[in-house]
Amino acid sequence: MLAGTPGLGHIPAWHTFWTFSSWTFYMSGLLCPRWLLDFRAVYRFPDQVWHLQLLGPRRALYVLCARRGIYCLSLDTPSRSVSQANKDSEEDELPYPVMPVDPDACVLPDATLCAFTVLDDMLVALAQGPTQWKMQLFEHPCLGEDPQPGGQIGEVELSTYTPEIGIPGKPTAPHFLPVLCCLSLPGSRAPHGHPQACGGFTLEEALFGLLFGADATLLESPVILCGLPDGQLCCVALRALVTSRSAPGDPKALVRILHHLEEPVVFIGALKTEPQTEEAVESELSSMEVHSDCLVALGHHGRTLAIKASFDKSGNLVPELQEYFLPGPVLCAACGAGGRIYHSTPSDLRVVDLAQGSVPLDPQQPNRAPGSLPPTLCPTSLSVCSVLTVSVSPRAPAGETELLALSAKGRLMSCSLSPKSPGPTRMTSASADRKIKELLSGIGDVSERVSFLKKAVDQRNKALTSLNEAMNVSCALLSSREGPRPISCTTTTSWSHLPLQDVLTATCLLQNSGDFSLDRGWTLCIQVLTSSSALDLDAAGSAVTYTIPVDRLGPGSQREVTLPLGPTESGVLDLPVTVSCALFYSLREVVGGALAPSDPLEDPFLEEHALDLLPEQEGICLPLSRLTVDMLRCLRFPGLASPHTQAPCLLSPACNPVDTFLEACCGPSSEPTGPASLRAKYLPPSVASIKVSAELLRTALEDAHSGVPLCSATLQWLLAENAAVDIVKARALSSVQGVAPNGTDIHLILREVAVTDLCPAGPIQAVEIQVESSSLADMCRAHHAIVGRMQAMVREQAAQSSSPPDLRMQYLRQIHANHEALLREVQALRDRLCTEDEASSCATAQRLLQVYKQLRSPSLVLL
């Protein structure tokens, strides 16, 4: 079983793992990787497998699944812990079964668990709190009982940390997982079981006492050593943690910080460095217990800590600490016999030797004791790359070492290390074949890694090219706001005739007149914002945004998009409607893939957090154009159709086919029906007017409408954005009758008038623009459109420093006072309508309409 080997518990990139029937692959030589293909079963978990541990006597496998909890799989009766229901048809064709793990196999559900270790009667788990790491201790059932842990018997908080920023509502997985290691005294037998059988280590009594103190030594308590992602090495004595439940004290006294590596801890182990006599070797073989005399810890970037018990100059026993710097980043490590440490990097699998005598004594350091740690380490390459996890097999023949390694692509290899021959020997054909296979395997691994790197370089070059193009487009658009823009979007409106009703559409034409190309990542965003209803002033307008991907819009190309503006299904078109066009460049789409690591060996957890490196905004938005569609733009003039051209029949919005059929059967002599027709027949039209100085109009329109009567030139200017402006210009009309989108008539009348009593020099010549309609709402929309155009004209002329004539201020004050009185009367009438009954409110409503009419026809004139 692969999971039973210490050090193969951290598999961050796969949701499945395999079991095997035997370890029969062995080849002599220095280093011989070979496939292990005798599959027994494949288990599928709901998320990534972070850690696993095999309990041989129980025939059970404990697995920590990311953001799920701890699962327990029985190796004797796998049907109890796996689900046979959900199997894909593709998996049925595989030579080995793929079994999804049953959710009931989760014996300790907890999304915050990041590490665990199992002893005979205890389960130690490490949970990630909001701001602190928390170590929890659970009772573990005895042999033959239910594998589910019992109640919690101890808990202690470790050091604090700064939480990472992730996606709201989703638990944030740490970039590096903590590491747990159980250490015990020689001959320690319970009540917590044998740590070495569970992947732990046995330390010599001298080193154990120096590291963990006299209390842990007297209690003969196993100690849990924890390596945290911030580099801290903390230890907790299990007996002290259990007794703290019944006799609580200071929780900080239970935790002891041994060292700080200042980088994430990826491995903790122990090994034997001093030479042993034959009697000691036989004793350890009989007891299956190795008394380690050196504790080691490896950091992600290669910093290595070795601690050993030694004597100082006075003969006192003191801990000897030595730090080394190995090539990084370190992905995994394992301790072997003879004081060797095997550690893997993305490019190679290396071995270092801490055994006494492995490094000759330096004559420049005569004070160094013979049994002390070597001052430097010299890693030796084993010519195997892309190893994610490695373990030393205990079943290797005497004098040899067998490594079990798992590659980044899920390849399981058995690597045999034999001691070097004392002298040169003649290479046989078998050894030559083996050497060629080794070289070919190494070339394949290097070639595979080179292809990964080339793919990453190409992807990032494309992202940089796209970013450079986006920067050029942004600078060109932002620096040419007044002149011609290299990329423009023009919006026009038109009426489309459909079988049941006419629809107002907007056509947006995106043109690329520059030297740039809009490729992947660019999107044309069109927002249609409708105003609130005229009958419900408190209602908010609605906005609809359309996104159209822009794919390969090169220089000189254009893209056309047509969108419906209304009316809606209810037949309502709330004017004005604002159509805004903008270009959006998605950083997440273009740069997100380039930020992810091409090789997961560089950082196994960076792939999930690559998008978190982007700024808060997801892209760049560049406004292009903004168009307001008002009543004057939407008016239709069926009476102005050319005599040779029949005017199209205007369909009322939300026209009922049955009503259309009945009206056609009644004939042309029948009386008009419907609310709009009745309102036009029996109620007077709503009227609003505005007076504009003739001098102001001549100054503003003289360039474009010279030689045209002033009233006709003004009407042409008002309808300049309407499709019927050419007919109005050809006939030199000063009044016109149009049809609103809902089918009601709107009459525009322009005539020249003289405004007296305003200027002491004499009457002021002006043009009165009058709007009439049977619909009060449509009349207000048309009046609002005219006032908006006049305001823009006045602001433009005011910027040219044109001075108005002398006015009678007393007359202006009187008009202002009259308007203030009318506004107060409007407020009073509206308050009265809220309290009166239906009979008396009719007169109030009529008076309110009269006051509104006076307000819409002021005695003032725009100068």
mmCIF file of C-alpha atoms in Angstrom, residues 43 65 75 77 91 153 178 236 256 273 284 343 356 370 493 542 557 573 592 635 654 707 785 821 836 853:
data_model
loop_
_atom_site.group_PDB
_atom_site.id
_atom_site.type_symbol
_atom_site.label_atom_id
_atom_site.label_comp_id
_atom_site.label_asym_id
_atom_site.label_seq_id
_atom_site.Cartn_x
_atom_site.Cartn_y
_atom_site.Cartn_z
ATOM 1 C CA TYR A 43 -10.441 5.744 -4.830
ATOM 2 C CA CYS A 65 -9.594 15.592 2.182
ATOM 3 C CA LEU A 75 -8.711 -2.222 3.188
ATOM 4 C CA THR A 77 -13.975 -4.557 3.126
ATOM 5 C CA GLU A 91 -14.560 4.355 -15.911
ATOM 6 C CA ILE A 153 -10.166 15.141 25.120
ATOM 7 C CA PRO A 178 1.409 22.451 8.318
ATOM 8 C CA VAL A 236 3.118 19.902 22.645
ATOM 9 C CA ARG A 256 6.753 25.437 23.356
ATOM 10 C CA THR A 273 24.109 9.863 12.379
ATOM 11 C CA GLU A 284 17.256 -2.338 16.880
ATOM 12 C CA HIS A 343 14.781 15.786 -0.780
ATOM 13 C CA GLN A 356 29.540 11.097 11.253
ATOM 14 C CA PRO A 370 34.412 14.291 16.154
ATOM 15 C CA THR A 493 -32.309 54.919 -34.134
ATOM 16 C CA SER A 542 -34.387 50.326 -15.369
ATOM 17 C CA SER A 557 -12.946 47.014 -39.695
ATOM 18 C CA LEU A 573 -41.875 53.302 -24.006
ATOM 19 C CA GLY A 592 -5.556 35.149 -15.306
ATOM 20 C CA LEU A 635 -41.709 61.135 -33.607
ATOM 21 C CA ALA A 654 -49.477 46.098 -27.888
ATOM 22 C CA GLY A 707 -31.726 82.061 -46.373
ATOM 23 C CA ALA A 785 -36.867 67.438 -25.284
ATOM 24 C CA ALA A 821 -47.734 81.760 -6.061
ATOM 25 C CA GLU A 836 -60.986 64.734 -0.544
ATOM 26 C CA LYS A 853 -51.089 74.993 -18.026
#
